[in-house]
């Protein structure tokens, strides 16, 4: 049986780019803007939590992760 995986070839959005560069405060703002437009965007929630944790905003990260 052969296994295969697909490659995500979509370009990162500005929020993901900021997060990847270590620009966590701008990433937080950009992820929050994405969530304001689409509250059920799972990737934006994940990115926001990562940006918050990197800024030691653990309580805020926990609230978002719990849906609050």
XYZ file of N, CA, C and O in Angstrom:
272
model
N 0.840 -1.172 0.000
C 0.000 0.000 0.000
C 0.893 1.246 0.000
O 1.753 1.387 0.859
N 0.638 2.131 -0.934
C 1.423 3.362 -1.017
C 0.746 4.454 -0.209
O -0.458 4.604 -0.236
N 1.546 5.187 0.496
C 1.037 6.333 1.253
C 1.458 7.603 0.541
O 2.525 7.665 -0.038
N 0.605 8.570 0.612
C 0.951 9.850 0.011
C 0.429 10.975 0.893
O -0.445 10.766 1.726
N 0.981 12.123 0.695
C 0.508 13.300 1.420
C 0.430 14.451 0.446
O 1.121 14.488 -0.559
N -0.440 15.372 0.759
C -0.555 16.535 -0.110
C 0.244 17.688 0.479
O 0.383 17.809 1.695
N 0.755 18.512 -0.380
C 1.544 19.667 0.037
C 0.654 20.895 -0.016
O -0.034 21.138 -1.011
N 0.658 21.662 1.056
C -0.076 22.915 1.085
C 0.786 23.949 0.373
O 1.776 24.421 0.905
N 0.378 24.301 -0.839
C 1.187 25.225 -1.629
C 0.618 26.642 -1.637
O 1.075 27.475 -2.422
N -0.357 26.908 -0.774
C -0.894 28.259 -0.712
C 0.095 29.163 0.016
O 0.749 28.754 0.976
N 0.195 30.373 -0.458
C 1.110 31.335 0.160
C 0.582 31.741 1.527
O -0.628 31.817 1.737
N 1.465 31.982 2.486
C 1.009 32.416 3.812
C 0.380 33.804 3.727
O 0.794 34.640 2.917
N -0.625 34.027 4.559
C -1.234 35.354 4.601
C -0.330 36.269 5.439
O 0.624 35.814 6.070
N -0.593 37.581 5.448
C 0.277 38.507 6.193
C 0.403 38.166 7.681
O 1.479 38.343 8.261
N -0.659 37.659 8.286
C -0.601 37.292 9.701
C 0.367 36.130 9.916
O 1.198 36.150 10.834
N 0.285 35.131 9.055
C 1.185 33.979 9.159
C 2.630 34.393 8.889
O 3.552 33.908 9.550
N 2.816 35.297 7.931
C 4.160 35.780 7.626
C 4.757 36.497 8.836
O 5.916 36.258 9.194
N 3.964 37.365 9.470
C 4.449 38.075 10.663
C 4.800 37.086 11.768
O 5.846 37.214 12.419
N 3.954 36.086 11.974
C 4.208 35.078 13.004
C 5.500 34.326 12.704
O 6.335 34.139 13.589
N 5.669 33.922 11.452
C 6.868 33.178 11.057
C 8.141 34.002 11.209
O 9.209 33.448 11.461
N 8.043 35.318 11.070
C 9.200 36.201 11.215
C 9.486 36.529 12.674
O 10.483 37.167 12.979
N 8.579 36.157 13.572
C 8.771 36.486 14.978
C 8.219 37.846 15.352
O 8.504 38.356 16.432
N 7.430 38.429 14.464
C 6.785 39.716 14.745
C 5.431 39.434 15.401
O 4.378 39.517 14.758
N 5.477 39.102 16.676
C 4.294 38.555 17.336
C 3.193 39.574 17.600
O 2.010 39.242 17.467
N 3.529 40.800 17.955
C 2.497 41.813 18.193
C 1.745 42.154 16.904
O 0.504 42.159 16.903
N 2.444 42.419 15.795
C 1.707 42.646 14.548
C 0.904 41.415 14.118
O -0.203 41.545 13.594
N 1.449 40.221 14.357
C 0.724 38.995 14.017
C -0.576 38.912 14.809
O -1.622 38.549 14.260
N -0.523 39.271 16.094
C -1.731 39.255 16.918
C -2.799 40.164 16.315
O -3.961 39.767 16.165
N -2.404 41.373 15.939
C -3.359 42.337 15.357
C -3.951 41.779 14.065
O -5.174 41.845 13.843
N -3.105 41.202 13.224
C -3.577 40.666 11.941
C -4.484 39.460 12.125
O -5.501 39.332 11.425
N -4.146 38.575 13.056
C -5.012 37.420 13.309
C -6.364 37.867 13.883
O -7.409 37.333 13.527
N -6.342 38.860 14.764
C -7.610 39.377 15.310
C -8.476 39.977 14.203
O -9.697 39.827 14.205
N -7.848 40.638 13.238
C -8.595 41.193 12.101
C -9.225 40.083 11.263
O -10.378 40.195 10.835
N -8.474 39.000 11.052
C -9.032 37.858 10.321
C -10.231 37.272 11.059
O -11.239 36.921 10.449
N -10.108 37.163 12.380
C -11.192 36.582 13.175
C -12.411 37.496 13.237
O -13.534 37.016 13.373
N -12.203 38.803 13.123
C -13.331 39.737 13.097
C -14.172 39.510 11.841
O -15.387 39.689 11.862
N -13.513 39.086 10.766
C -14.217 38.820 9.507
C -14.805 37.420 9.468
O -15.834 37.192 8.844
N -14.125 36.483 10.108
C -14.543 35.078 10.064
C -14.204 34.414 11.402
O -13.112 33.877 11.578
N -15.151 34.468 12.336
C -14.913 33.997 13.700
C -14.620 32.497 13.782
O -14.048 32.035 14.768
N -14.982 31.736 12.760
C -14.766 30.284 12.808
C -13.504 29.846 12.055
O -13.321 28.669 11.772
N -12.608 30.780 11.769
C -11.364 30.483 11.067
C -10.395 29.797 12.026
O -9.744 30.442 12.847
N -10.306 28.478 11.920
C -9.479 27.684 12.837
C -8.004 28.047 12.737
O -7.300 28.112 13.746
N -7.508 28.275 11.527
C -6.095 28.609 11.351
C -5.777 29.947 12.013
O -4.707 30.112 12.604
N -6.712 30.895 11.930
C -6.496 32.197 12.565
C -6.504 32.065 14.084
O -5.722 32.720 14.768
N -7.386 31.217 14.615
C -7.394 30.985 16.067
C -6.061 30.373 16.510
O -5.480 30.800 17.514
N -5.592 29.398 15.765
C -4.314 28.760 16.110
C -3.175 29.777 16.064
O -2.340 29.834 16.969
N -3.153 30.584 15.017
C -2.105 31.592 14.891
C -2.171 32.623 16.000
O -1.136 33.032 16.546
N -3.391 33.044 16.349
C -3.552 34.009 17.432
C -3.038 33.441 18.744
O -2.298 34.109 19.475
N -3.380 32.204 19.034
C -2.915 31.572 20.279
C -1.391 31.505 20.292
O -0.764 31.831 21.301
N -0.798 31.131 19.170
C 0.674 31.064 19.111
C 1.291 32.439 19.321
O 2.274 32.584 20.048
N 0.721 33.479 18.684
C 1.244 34.834 18.834
C 1.112 35.311 20.272
O 2.016 35.952 20.816
N -0.012 34.997 20.907
C -0.213 35.404 22.297
C 0.764 34.706 23.239
O 1.344 35.338 24.125
N 0.964 33.420 23.039
C 1.893 32.670 23.892
C 3.311 33.235 23.759
O 4.011 33.401 24.754
N 3.709 33.558 22.543
C 5.049 34.106 22.326
C 5.227 35.460 23.013
O 6.344 35.861 23.302
N 4.120 36.153 23.270
C 4.179 37.442 23.966
C 3.913 37.283 25.464
O 3.714 38.266 26.166
N 3.894 36.054 25.945
C 3.613 35.742 27.350
C 2.224 36.198 27.792
O 2.014 36.507 28.958
N 1.293 36.233 26.854
C -0.109 36.543 27.154
C -0.870 35.220 27.272
O -1.801 34.938 26.528
N -0.429 34.424 28.233
C -0.926 33.055 28.364
C -2.411 33.036 28.714
O -3.163 32.210 28.186
N -2.858 33.938 29.592
C -4.282 33.968 29.950
C -5.148 34.272 28.736
O -6.184 33.637 28.534
N -4.727 35.243 27.922
C -5.478 35.568 26.705
C -5.477 34.390 25.736
O -6.489 34.103 25.093
N -4.343 33.716 25.625
C -4.244 32.553 24.740
C -5.193 31.449 25.205
O -5.890 30.837 24.393
N -5.244 31.217 26.516
C -6.117 30.185 27.057
C -7.585 30.529 26.797
O -8.379 29.658 26.430
N -7.940 31.802 26.960
C -9.323 32.227 26.714
C -9.706 31.977 25.265
O -10.802 31.479 24.990
N -8.830 32.328 24.335
C -9.152 32.105 22.919
C -9.221 30.625 22.624
O -10.121 30.182 21.914
N -8.312 29.853 23.166
C -8.295 28.407 22.902
C -9.556 27.737 23.438
O -10.049 26.769 22.864
N -10.100 28.281 24.521
C -11.317 27.720 25.118
C -12.582 28.289 24.484
O -13.684 27.931 24.875
N -12.403 29.195 23.517
C -13.560 29.750 22.835
C -14.141 30.971 23.522
O -15.259 31.376 23.257
N -13.392 31.585 24.423
C -13.896 32.728 25.158
C -13.381 33.955 24.658
O -13.421 34.918 24.211
